[in-house]
Amino acid sequence: MQHMIHGRSNPIQFLQGFRNQMLNVVKQFAMSDKNGLFINSCFAHCQTERQDTWFADNSPVIRNKAIALAVGDWYFDRTGAKGTKAVDCPYPCDNSCHNLVFQRA
């Protein structure tokens, strides 16, 4: 993927295209009331594996709802018949994203 990004004149355009393809792929999945979505526009992948982003007061949000709350609402069926379907605006609009930089010890 890195080759594809560097080979393009506009990496953001490439990432937006990837986002659009992903949203098209999950469209059928999202139709079920039993399935939930929390698709934010953060650059970092797999923010859910770290508790400091999952449970933090400044956790990434969509429509003022943090990821842990949105997933909890979906899992415990607290959102009613429509379920949790949260899809963020295109990157880089979300200012709640974390940019974690890991360094070798």
PDB file of N, CA and C in Angstrom:
ATOM      1  N   MET A   1       0.822  -1.190   0.000  1.00  0.00           N
ATOM      2  CA  MET A   1       0.000   0.000   0.000  1.00  0.00           C
ATOM      3  C   MET A   1       0.866   1.254   0.000  1.00  0.00           C
ATOM      4  N   GLN A   2       2.016   1.190   0.702  1.00  0.00           N
ATOM      5  CA  GLN A   2       2.871   2.360   0.767  1.00  0.00           C
ATOM      6  C   GLN A   2       3.334   2.760  -0.630  1.00  0.00           C
ATOM      7  N   HIS A   3       3.649   1.776  -1.480  1.00  0.00           N
ATOM      8  CA  HIS A   3       4.048   2.075  -2.851  1.00  0.00           C
ATOM      9  C   HIS A   3       2.922   2.807  -3.589  1.00  0.00           C
ATOM     10  N   MET A   4       1.704   2.364  -3.380  1.00  0.00           N
ATOM     11  CA  MET A   4       0.575   2.986  -4.066  1.00  0.00           C
ATOM     12  C   MET A   4       0.371   4.425  -3.603  1.00  0.00           C
ATOM     13  N   ILE A   5       0.569   4.678  -2.310  1.00  0.00           N
ATOM     14  CA  ILE A   5       0.406   6.036  -1.802  1.00  0.00           C
ATOM     15  C   ILE A   5       1.501   6.935  -2.343  1.00  0.00           C
ATOM     16  N   HIS A   6       2.764   6.465  -2.290  1.00  0.00           N
ATOM     17  CA  HIS A   6       3.876   7.302  -2.749  1.00  0.00           C
ATOM     18  C   HIS A   6       3.856   7.501  -4.262  1.00  0.00           C
ATOM     19  N   GLY A   7       3.267   6.585  -4.990  1.00  0.00           N
ATOM     20  CA  GLY A   7       3.202   6.709  -6.438  1.00  0.00           C
ATOM     21  C   GLY A   7       2.125   7.670  -6.914  1.00  0.00           C
ATOM     22  N   ARG A   8       1.307   8.142  -6.036  1.00  0.00           N
ATOM     23  CA  ARG A   8       0.214   9.052  -6.384  1.00  0.00           C
ATOM     24  C   ARG A   8       0.622  10.488  -6.121  1.00  0.00           C
ATOM     25  N   SER A   9       0.056  11.391  -6.884  1.00  0.00           N
ATOM     26  CA  SER A   9       0.334  12.805  -6.646  1.00  0.00           C
ATOM     27  C   SER A   9      -0.447  13.322  -5.448  1.00  0.00           C
ATOM     28  N   ASN A  10      -1.543  12.637  -5.086  1.00  0.00           N
ATOM     29  CA  ASN A  10      -2.357  13.091  -3.977  1.00  0.00           C
ATOM     30  C   ASN A  10      -2.700  11.911  -3.063  1.00  0.00           C
ATOM     31  N   PRO A  11      -1.886  11.699  -2.007  1.00  0.00           N
ATOM     32  CA  PRO A  11      -2.150  10.569  -1.110  1.00  0.00           C
ATOM     33  C   PRO A  11      -3.511  10.648  -0.422  1.00  0.00           C
ATOM     34  N   ILE A  12      -3.984  11.844  -0.111  1.00  0.00           N
ATOM     35  CA  ILE A  12      -5.293  11.982   0.541  1.00  0.00           C
ATOM     36  C   ILE A  12      -6.390  11.470  -0.384  1.00  0.00           C
ATOM     37  N   GLN A  13      -6.274  11.768  -1.663  1.00  0.00           N
ATOM     38  CA  GLN A  13      -7.260  11.296  -2.636  1.00  0.00           C
ATOM     39  C   GLN A  13      -7.272   9.766  -2.671  1.00  0.00           C
ATOM     40  N   PHE A  14      -6.100   9.160  -2.604  1.00  0.00           N
ATOM     41  CA  PHE A  14      -6.014   7.698  -2.573  1.00  0.00           C
ATOM     42  C   PHE A  14      -6.714   7.149  -1.335  1.00  0.00           C
ATOM     43  N   LEU A  15      -6.442   7.754  -0.165  1.00  0.00           N
ATOM     44  CA  LEU A  15      -7.056   7.289   1.077  1.00  0.00           C
ATOM     45  C   LEU A  15      -8.568   7.489   1.064  1.00  0.00           C
ATOM     46  N   GLN A  16      -9.038   8.564   0.460  1.00  0.00           N
ATOM     47  CA  GLN A  16     -10.486   8.787   0.344  1.00  0.00           C
ATOM     48  C   GLN A  16     -11.116   7.725  -0.548  1.00  0.00           C
ATOM     49  N   GLY A  17     -10.419   7.354  -1.607  1.00  0.00           N
ATOM     50  CA  GLY A  17     -10.915   6.287  -2.467  1.00  0.00           C
ATOM     51  C   GLY A  17     -11.004   4.963  -1.719  1.00  0.00           C
ATOM     52  N   PHE A  18      -9.997   4.681  -0.900  1.00  0.00           N
ATOM     53  CA  PHE A  18     -10.010   3.474  -0.070  1.00  0.00           C
ATOM     54  C   PHE A  18     -11.190   3.513   0.891  1.00  0.00           C
ATOM     55  N   ARG A  19     -11.424   4.664   1.518  1.00  0.00           N
ATOM     56  CA  ARG A  19     -12.555   4.838   2.437  1.00  0.00           C
ATOM     57  C   ARG A  19     -13.881   4.573   1.724  1.00  0.00           C
ATOM     58  N   ASN A  20     -14.033   5.153   0.543  1.00  0.00           N
ATOM     59  CA  ASN A  20     -15.277   4.979  -0.214  1.00  0.00           C
ATOM     60  C   ASN A  20     -15.502   3.516  -0.583  1.00  0.00           C
ATOM     61  N   GLN A  21     -14.436   2.822  -0.965  1.00  0.00           N
ATOM     62  CA  GLN A  21     -14.568   1.400  -1.284  1.00  0.00           C
ATOM     63  C   GLN A  21     -14.994   0.609  -0.052  1.00  0.00           C
ATOM     64  N   MET A  22     -14.384   0.923   1.094  1.00  0.00           N
ATOM     65  CA  MET A  22     -14.733   0.220   2.325  1.00  0.00           C
ATOM     66  C   MET A  22     -16.195   0.474   2.691  1.00  0.00           C
ATOM     67  N   LEU A  23     -16.651   1.716   2.579  1.00  0.00           N
ATOM     68  CA  LEU A  23     -18.045   2.025   2.902  1.00  0.00           C
ATOM     69  C   LEU A  23     -18.998   1.279   1.973  1.00  0.00           C
ATOM     70  N   ASN A  24     -18.630   1.129   0.711  1.00  0.00           N
ATOM     71  CA  ASN A  24     -19.457   0.356  -0.217  1.00  0.00           C
ATOM     72  C   ASN A  24     -19.506  -1.111   0.164  1.00  0.00           C
ATOM     73  N   VAL A  25     -18.385  -1.645   0.632  1.00  0.00           N
ATOM     74  CA  VAL A  25     -18.332  -3.052   1.012  1.00  0.00           C
ATOM     75  C   VAL A  25     -19.203  -3.333   2.241  1.00  0.00           C
ATOM     76  N   VAL A  26     -19.231  -2.428   3.208  1.00  0.00           N
ATOM     77  CA  VAL A  26     -19.998  -2.673   4.433  1.00  0.00           C
ATOM     78  C   VAL A  26     -21.463  -2.248   4.318  1.00  0.00           C
ATOM     79  N   LYS A  27     -21.843  -1.700   3.191  1.00  0.00           N
ATOM     80  CA  LYS A  27     -23.221  -1.222   3.019  1.00  0.00           C
ATOM     81  C   LYS A  27     -24.249  -2.322   3.273  1.00  0.00           C
ATOM     82  N   GLN A  28     -24.043  -3.495   2.715  1.00  0.00           N
ATOM     83  CA  GLN A  28     -24.973  -4.614   2.903  1.00  0.00           C
ATOM     84  C   GLN A  28     -24.988  -5.051   4.367  1.00  0.00           C
ATOM     85  N   PHE A  29     -23.809  -5.150   4.970  1.00  0.00           N
ATOM     86  CA  PHE A  29     -23.683  -5.512   6.384  1.00  0.00           C
ATOM     87  C   PHE A  29     -24.433  -4.524   7.264  1.00  0.00           C
ATOM     88  N   ALA A  30     -24.352  -3.249   6.943  1.00  0.00           N
ATOM     89  CA  ALA A  30     -24.960  -2.194   7.756  1.00  0.00           C
ATOM     90  C   ALA A  30     -26.484  -2.203   7.698  1.00  0.00           C
ATOM     91  N   MET A  31     -27.058  -2.870   6.723  1.00  0.00           N
ATOM     92  CA  MET A  31     -28.516  -2.869   6.586  1.00  0.00           C
ATOM     93  C   MET A  31     -29.208  -3.632   7.715  1.00  0.00           C
ATOM     94  N   SER A  32     -28.522  -4.578   8.306  1.00  0.00           N
ATOM     95  CA  SER A  32     -29.114  -5.352   9.384  1.00  0.00           C
ATOM     96  C   SER A  32     -29.145  -4.531  10.670  1.00  0.00           C
ATOM     97  N   ASP A  33     -30.281  -4.549  11.350  1.00  0.00           N
ATOM     98  CA  ASP A  33     -30.403  -3.847  12.626  1.00  0.00           C
ATOM     99  C   ASP A  33     -29.533  -4.479  13.711  1.00  0.00           C
ATOM    100  N   LYS A  34     -29.120  -5.725  13.501  1.00  0.00           N
ATOM    101  CA  LYS A  34     -28.303  -6.417  14.492  1.00  0.00           C
ATOM    102  C   LYS A  34     -26.831  -6.019  14.419  1.00  0.00           C
ATOM    103  N   ASN A  35     -26.406  -5.465  13.311  1.00  0.00           N
ATOM    104  CA  ASN A  35     -25.002  -5.120  13.123  1.00  0.00           C
ATOM    105  C   ASN A  35     -24.755  -3.660  13.465  1.00  0.00           C
ATOM    106  N   GLY A  36     -23.589  -3.392  14.009  1.00  0.00           N
ATOM    107  CA  GLY A  36     -23.230  -2.029  14.369  1.00  0.00           C
ATOM    108  C   GLY A  36     -22.003  -1.555  13.609  1.00  0.00           C
ATOM    109  N   LEU A  37     -21.902  -0.252  13.455  1.00  0.00           N
ATOM    110  CA  LEU A  37     -20.748   0.355  12.795  1.00  0.00           C
ATOM    111  C   LEU A  37     -20.240   1.523  13.627  1.00  0.00           C
ATOM    112  N   PHE A  38     -18.936   1.652  13.691  1.00  0.00           N
ATOM    113  CA  PHE A  38     -18.286   2.843  14.226  1.00  0.00           C
ATOM    114  C   PHE A  38     -17.083   3.060  13.329  1.00  0.00           C
ATOM    115  N   ILE A  39     -17.274   3.830  12.274  1.00  0.00           N
ATOM    116  CA  ILE A  39     -16.225   4.062  11.282  1.00  0.00           C
ATOM    117  C   ILE A  39     -15.832   5.527  11.356  1.00  0.00           C
ATOM    118  N   ASN A  40     -14.714   5.768  12.026  1.00  0.00           N
ATOM    119  CA  ASN A  40     -14.278   7.157  12.119  1.00  0.00           C
ATOM    120  C   ASN A  40     -13.241   7.464  11.040  1.00  0.00           C
ATOM    121  N   SER A  41     -12.884   8.719  10.935  1.00  0.00           N
ATOM    122  CA  SER A  41     -11.957   9.122   9.889  1.00  0.00           C
ATOM    123  C   SER A  41     -10.540   9.299  10.419  1.00  0.00           C
ATOM    124  N   CYS A  42     -10.244   8.641  11.518  1.00  0.00           N
ATOM    125  CA  CYS A  42      -8.905   8.743  12.092  1.00  0.00           C
ATOM    126  C   CYS A  42      -7.892   7.981  11.244  1.00  0.00           C
ATOM    127  N   PHE A  43      -6.696   8.513  11.168  1.00  0.00           N
ATOM    128  CA  PHE A  43      -5.639   7.917  10.363  1.00  0.00           C
ATOM    129  C   PHE A  43      -5.130   6.629  11.001  1.00  0.00           C
ATOM    130  N   ALA A  44      -5.105   6.576  12.334  1.00  0.00           N
ATOM    131  CA  ALA A  44      -4.595   5.404  13.033  1.00  0.00           C
ATOM    132  C   ALA A  44      -5.561   4.237  12.886  1.00  0.00           C
ATOM    133  N   HIS A  45      -5.011   3.048  12.749  1.00  0.00           N
ATOM    134  CA  HIS A  45      -5.810   1.842  12.611  1.00  0.00           C
ATOM    135  C   HIS A  45      -5.819   1.102  13.943  1.00  0.00           C
ATOM    136  N   CYS A  46      -6.891   0.440  14.240  1.00  0.00           N
ATOM    137  CA  CYS A  46      -7.015  -0.400  15.438  1.00  0.00           C
ATOM    138  C   CYS A  46      -6.836   0.391  16.722  1.00  0.00           C
ATOM    139  N   GLN A  47      -7.565   1.462  16.864  1.00  0.00           N
ATOM    140  CA  GLN A  47      -7.517   2.235  18.094  1.00  0.00           C
ATOM    141  C   GLN A  47      -8.146   1.484  19.247  1.00  0.00           C
ATOM    142  N   THR A  48      -8.927   0.474  18.951  1.00  0.00           N
ATOM    143  CA  THR A  48      -9.674  -0.231  19.985  1.00  0.00           C
ATOM    144  C   THR A  48      -8.812  -1.155  20.819  1.00  0.00           C
ATOM    145  N   GLU A  49      -7.624  -1.483  20.377  1.00  0.00           N
ATOM    146  CA  GLU A  49      -6.805  -2.419  21.142  1.00  0.00           C
ATOM    147  C   GLU A  49      -6.114  -1.770  22.331  1.00  0.00           C
ATOM    148  N   ARG A  50      -6.132  -0.466  22.399  1.00  0.00           N
ATOM    149  CA  ARG A  50      -5.462   0.250  23.488  1.00  0.00           C
ATOM    150  C   ARG A  50      -6.498   0.874  24.412  1.00  0.00           C
ATOM    151  N   GLN A  51      -6.432   0.533  25.693  1.00  0.00           N
ATOM    152  CA  GLN A  51      -7.410   1.066  26.631  1.00  0.00           C
ATOM    153  C   GLN A  51      -7.285   2.564  26.817  1.00  0.00           C
ATOM    154  N   ASP A  52      -6.094   3.114  26.570  1.00  0.00           N
ATOM    155  CA  ASP A  52      -5.960   4.563  26.737  1.00  0.00           C
ATOM    156  C   ASP A  52      -6.704   5.344  25.652  1.00  0.00           C
ATOM    157  N   THR A  53      -7.030   4.727  24.551  1.00  0.00           N
ATOM    158  CA  THR A  53      -7.891   5.398  23.567  1.00  0.00           C
ATOM    159  C   THR A  53      -9.331   4.913  23.684  1.00  0.00           C
ATOM    160  N   TRP A  54      -9.532   3.683  24.079  1.00  0.00           N
ATOM    161  CA  TRP A  54     -10.874   3.111  24.166  1.00  0.00           C
ATOM    162  C   TRP A  54     -11.701   3.768  25.272  1.00  0.00           C
ATOM    163  N   PHE A  55     -11.120   3.914  26.466  1.00  0.00           N
ATOM    164  CA  PHE A  55     -11.856   4.410  27.623  1.00  0.00           C
ATOM    165  C   PHE A  55     -11.527   5.853  28.007  1.00  0.00           C
ATOM    166  N   ALA A  56     -10.624   6.491  27.329  1.00  0.00           N
ATOM    167  CA  ALA A  56     -10.184   7.838  27.718  1.00  0.00           C
ATOM    168  C   ALA A  56     -11.294   8.868  27.542  1.00  0.00           C
ATOM    169  N   ASP A  57     -11.217   9.915  28.353  1.00  0.00           N
ATOM    170  CA  ASP A  57     -12.175  11.018  28.223  1.00  0.00           C
ATOM    171  C   ASP A  57     -12.072  11.685  26.862  1.00  0.00           C
ATOM    172  N   ASN A  58     -10.886  11.620  26.256  1.00  0.00           N
ATOM    173  CA  ASN A  58     -10.690  12.234  24.944  1.00  0.00           C
ATOM    174  C   ASN A  58     -10.623  11.178  23.831  1.00  0.00           C
ATOM    175  N   SER A  59     -11.329  10.086  24.032  1.00  0.00           N
ATOM    176  CA  SER A  59     -11.408   9.026  23.037  1.00  0.00           C
ATOM    177  C   SER A  59     -12.009   9.576  21.745  1.00  0.00           C
ATOM    178  N   PRO A  60     -11.620   9.008  20.583  1.00  0.00           N
ATOM    179  CA  PRO A  60     -12.235   9.443  19.333  1.00  0.00           C
ATOM    180  C   PRO A  60     -13.764   9.321  19.391  1.00  0.00           C
ATOM    181  N   VAL A  61     -14.438  10.290  18.821  1.00  0.00           N
ATOM    182  CA  VAL A  61     -15.898  10.338  18.878  1.00  0.00           C
ATOM    183  C   VAL A  61     -16.492  10.526  17.483  1.00  0.00           C
ATOM    184  N   ILE A  62     -17.728  10.106  17.357  1.00  0.00           N
ATOM    185  CA  ILE A  62     -18.561  10.415  16.192  1.00  0.00           C
ATOM    186  C   ILE A  62     -19.884  10.918  16.756  1.00  0.00           C
ATOM    187  N   ARG A  63     -20.291  12.080  16.323  1.00  0.00           N
ATOM    188  CA  ARG A  63     -21.507  12.718  16.824  1.00  0.00           C
ATOM    189  C   ARG A  63     -21.541  12.738  18.365  1.00  0.00           C
ATOM    190  N   ASN A  64     -20.425  13.147  18.949  1.00  0.00           N
ATOM    191  CA  ASN A  64     -20.268  13.299  20.403  1.00  0.00           C
ATOM    192  C   ASN A  64     -20.372  11.992  21.188  1.00  0.00           C
ATOM    193  N   LYS A  65     -20.205  10.855  20.533  1.00  0.00           N
ATOM    194  CA  LYS A  65     -20.241   9.576  21.247  1.00  0.00           C
ATOM    195  C   LYS A  65     -18.912   8.852  21.049  1.00  0.00           C
ATOM    196  N   ALA A  66     -18.269   8.516  22.172  1.00  0.00           N
ATOM    197  CA  ALA A  66     -16.988   7.816  22.129  1.00  0.00           C
ATOM    198  C   ALA A  66     -17.184   6.368  21.677  1.00  0.00           C
ATOM    199  N   ILE A  67     -16.111   5.787  21.184  1.00  0.00           N
ATOM    200  CA  ILE A  67     -16.180   4.437  20.636  1.00  0.00           C
ATOM    201  C   ILE A  67     -16.646   3.413  21.672  1.00  0.00           C
ATOM    202  N   ALA A  68     -16.142   3.480  22.901  1.00  0.00           N
ATOM    203  CA  ALA A  68     -16.552   2.505  23.929  1.00  0.00           C
ATOM    204  C   ALA A  68     -18.043   2.611  24.218  1.00  0.00           C
ATOM    205  N   LEU A  69     -18.568   3.825  24.255  1.00  0.00           N
ATOM    206  CA  LEU A  69     -20.010   4.004  24.495  1.00  0.00           C
ATOM    207  C   LEU A  69     -20.835   3.507  23.311  1.00  0.00           C
ATOM    208  N   ALA A  70     -20.374   3.800  22.097  1.00  0.00           N
ATOM    209  CA  ALA A  70     -21.110   3.366  20.904  1.00  0.00           C
ATOM    210  C   ALA A  70     -21.152   1.844  20.808  1.00  0.00           C
ATOM    211  N   VAL A  71     -20.025   1.198  21.069  1.00  0.00           N
ATOM    212  CA  VAL A  71     -19.989  -0.268  21.015  1.00  0.00           C
ATOM    213  C   VAL A  71     -20.839  -0.853  22.144  1.00  0.00           C
ATOM    214  N   GLY A  72     -20.766  -0.254  23.329  1.00  0.00           N
ATOM    215  CA  GLY A  72     -21.604  -0.712  24.434  1.00  0.00           C
ATOM    216  C   GLY A  72     -23.081  -0.571  24.125  1.00  0.00           C
ATOM    217  N   ASP A  73     -23.470   0.545  23.512  1.00  0.00           N
ATOM    218  CA  ASP A  73     -24.871   0.740  23.121  1.00  0.00           C
ATOM    219  C   ASP A  73     -25.316  -0.332  22.136  1.00  0.00           C
ATOM    220  N   TRP A  74     -24.438  -0.659  21.185  1.00  0.00           N
ATOM    221  CA  TRP A  74     -24.766  -1.692  20.205  1.00  0.00           C
ATOM    222  C   TRP A  74     -24.853  -3.058  20.893  1.00  0.00           C
ATOM    223  N   TYR A  75     -23.842  -3.401  21.667  1.00  0.00           N
ATOM    224  CA  TYR A  75     -23.769  -4.733  22.284  1.00  0.00           C
ATOM    225  C   TYR A  75     -24.932  -4.982  23.241  1.00  0.00           C
ATOM    226  N   PHE A  76     -25.276  -3.975  24.044  1.00  0.00           N
ATOM    227  CA  PHE A  76     -26.341  -4.141  25.028  1.00  0.00           C
ATOM    228  C   PHE A  76     -27.700  -3.685  24.502  1.00  0.00           C
ATOM    229  N   ASP A  77     -27.771  -3.432  23.199  1.00  0.00           N
ATOM    230  CA  ASP A  77     -29.017  -3.079  22.518  1.00  0.00           C
ATOM    231  C   ASP A  77     -29.700  -1.877  23.157  1.00  0.00           C
ATOM    232  N   ARG A  78     -28.914  -0.845  23.459  1.00  0.00           N
ATOM    233  CA  ARG A  78     -29.460   0.366  24.071  1.00  0.00           C
ATOM    234  C   ARG A  78     -29.872   1.410  23.037  1.00  0.00           C
ATOM    235  N   THR A  79     -29.718   1.096  21.752  1.00  0.00           N
ATOM    236  CA  THR A  79     -30.030   2.085  20.719  1.00  0.00           C
ATOM    237  C   THR A  79     -31.332   1.816  19.996  1.00  0.00           C
ATOM    238  N   GLY A  80     -32.018   0.774  20.361  1.00  0.00           N
ATOM    239  CA  GLY A  80     -33.296   0.486  19.726  1.00  0.00           C
ATOM    240  C   GLY A  80     -33.149  -0.262  18.417  1.00  0.00           C
ATOM    241  N   ALA A  81     -34.207  -0.201  17.629  1.00  0.00           N
ATOM    242  CA  ALA A  81     -34.289  -1.007  16.404  1.00  0.00           C
ATOM    243  C   ALA A  81     -33.240  -0.639  15.357  1.00  0.00           C
ATOM    244  N   LYS A  82     -32.828   0.611  15.296  1.00  0.00           N
ATOM    245  CA  LYS A  82     -31.872   1.027  14.262  1.00  0.00           C
ATOM    246  C   LYS A  82     -30.442   0.606  14.570  1.00  0.00           C
ATOM    247  N   GLY A  83     -30.133   0.312  15.819  1.00  0.00           N
ATOM    248  CA  GLY A  83     -28.784  -0.088  16.181  1.00  0.00           C
ATOM    249  C   GLY A  83     -27.813   1.081  16.127  1.00  0.00           C
ATOM    250  N   THR A  84     -26.549   0.778  16.276  1.00  0.00           N
ATOM    251  CA  THR A  84     -25.498   1.790  16.229  1.00  0.00           C
ATOM    252  C   THR A  84     -24.905   1.808  14.837  1.00  0.00           C
ATOM    253  N   LYS A  85     -25.101   2.893  14.141  1.00  0.00           N
ATOM    254  CA  LYS A  85     -24.539   3.075  12.803  1.00  0.00           C
ATOM    255  C   LYS A  85     -23.860   4.441  12.771  1.00  0.00           C
ATOM    256  N   ALA A  86     -22.607   4.489  13.175  1.00  0.00           N
ATOM    257  CA  ALA A  86     -21.875   5.749  13.229  1.00  0.00           C
ATOM    258  C   ALA A  86     -20.787   5.757  12.170  1.00  0.00           C
ATOM    259  N   VAL A  87     -20.917   6.650  11.209  1.00  0.00           N
ATOM    260  CA  VAL A  87     -19.918   6.808  10.152  1.00  0.00           C
ATOM    261  C   VAL A  87     -19.504   8.273  10.127  1.00  0.00           C
ATOM    262  N   ASP A  88     -18.222   8.488  10.279  1.00  0.00           N
ATOM    263  CA  ASP A  88     -17.651   9.830  10.359  1.00  0.00           C
ATOM    264  C   ASP A  88     -17.537  10.479   8.979  1.00  0.00           C
ATOM    265  N   CYS A  89     -17.272  11.752   8.993  1.00  0.00           N
ATOM    266  CA  CYS A  89     -16.997  12.500   7.768  1.00  0.00           C
ATOM    267  C   CYS A  89     -15.627  12.085   7.220  1.00  0.00           C
ATOM    268  N   PRO A  90     -15.326  12.376   5.965  1.00  0.00           N
ATOM    269  CA  PRO A  90     -14.040  11.976   5.380  1.00  0.00           C
ATOM    270  C   PRO A  90     -12.841  12.626   6.066  1.00  0.00           C
ATOM    271  N   TYR A  91     -11.738  11.895   6.101  1.00  0.00           N
ATOM    272  CA  TYR A  91     -10.467  12.386   6.642  1.00  0.00           C
ATOM    273  C   TYR A  91     -10.070  13.660   5.904  1.00  0.00           C
ATOM    274  N   PRO A  92      -9.566  14.638   6.597  1.00  0.00           N
ATOM    275  CA  PRO A  92      -9.104  14.785   7.965  1.00  0.00           C
ATOM    276  C   PRO A  92     -10.026  15.646   8.822  1.00  0.00           C
ATOM    277  N   CYS A  93     -11.291  15.420   8.782  1.00  0.00           N
ATOM    278  CA  CYS A  93     -12.255  16.300   9.451  1.00  0.00           C
ATOM    279  C   CYS A  93     -12.368  16.084  10.948  1.00  0.00           C
ATOM    280  N   ASP A  94     -12.012  14.920  11.452  1.00  0.00           N
ATOM    281  CA  ASP A  94     -12.248  14.563  12.848  1.00  0.00           C
ATOM    282  C   ASP A  94     -11.085  15.008  13.729  1.00  0.00           C
ATOM    283  N   ASN A  95     -11.325  15.998  14.583  1.00  0.00           N
ATOM    284  CA  ASN A  95     -10.246  16.486  15.448  1.00  0.00           C
ATOM    285  C   ASN A  95     -10.170  15.720  16.770  1.00  0.00           C
ATOM    286  N   SER A  96     -10.936  14.645  16.916  1.00  0.00           N
ATOM    287  CA  SER A  96     -10.843  13.831  18.126  1.00  0.00           C
ATOM    288  C   SER A  96      -9.881  12.654  17.957  1.00  0.00           C
ATOM    289  N   CYS A  97      -9.283  12.529  16.784  1.00  0.00           N
ATOM    290  CA  CYS A  97      -8.372  11.414  16.509  1.00  0.00           C
ATOM    291  C   CYS A  97      -7.085  11.531  17.309  1.00  0.00           C
ATOM    292  N   HIS A  98      -6.505  10.377  17.623  1.00  0.00           N
ATOM    293  CA  HIS A  98      -5.209  10.316  18.288  1.00  0.00           C
ATOM    294  C   HIS A  98      -4.160   9.960  17.245  1.00  0.00           C
ATOM    295  N   ASN A  99      -3.022  10.537  17.368  1.00  0.00           N
ATOM    296  CA  ASN A  99      -1.890  10.167  16.528  1.00  0.00           C
ATOM    297  C   ASN A  99      -0.820   9.584  17.439  1.00  0.00           C
ATOM    298  N   LEU A 100      -0.893   8.292  17.643  1.00  0.00           N
ATOM    299  CA  LEU A 100       0.046   7.621  18.534  1.00  0.00           C
ATOM    300  C   LEU A 100       1.316   7.293  17.763  1.00  0.00           C
ATOM    301  N   VAL A 101       2.441   7.658  18.336  1.00  0.00           N
ATOM    302  CA  VAL A 101       3.732   7.367  17.722  1.00  0.00           C
ATOM    303  C   VAL A 101       4.481   6.445  18.679  1.00  0.00           C
ATOM    304  N   PHE A 102       4.803   5.264  18.208  1.00  0.00           N
ATOM    305  CA  PHE A 102       5.504   4.294  19.034  1.00  0.00           C
ATOM    306  C   PHE A 102       6.978   4.297  18.643  1.00  0.00           C
ATOM    307  N   GLN A 103       7.822   4.268  19.649  1.00  0.00           N
ATOM    308  CA  GLN A 103       9.267   4.267  19.408  1.00  0.00           C
ATOM    309  C   GLN A 103       9.856   3.018  20.024  1.00  0.00           C
ATOM    310  N   ARG A 104      10.911   2.536  19.382  1.00  0.00           N
ATOM    311  CA  ARG A 104      11.600   1.368  19.922  1.00  0.00           C
ATOM    312  C   ARG A 104      12.387   1.763  21.169  1.00  0.00           C
ATOM    313  N   ALA A 105      12.439   0.860  22.103  1.00  0.00           N
ATOM    314  CA  ALA A 105      13.167   1.126  23.346  1.00  0.00           C
ATOM    315  C   ALA A 105      14.655   0.930  23.155  1.00  0.00           C
TER     316      ALA A 105
END
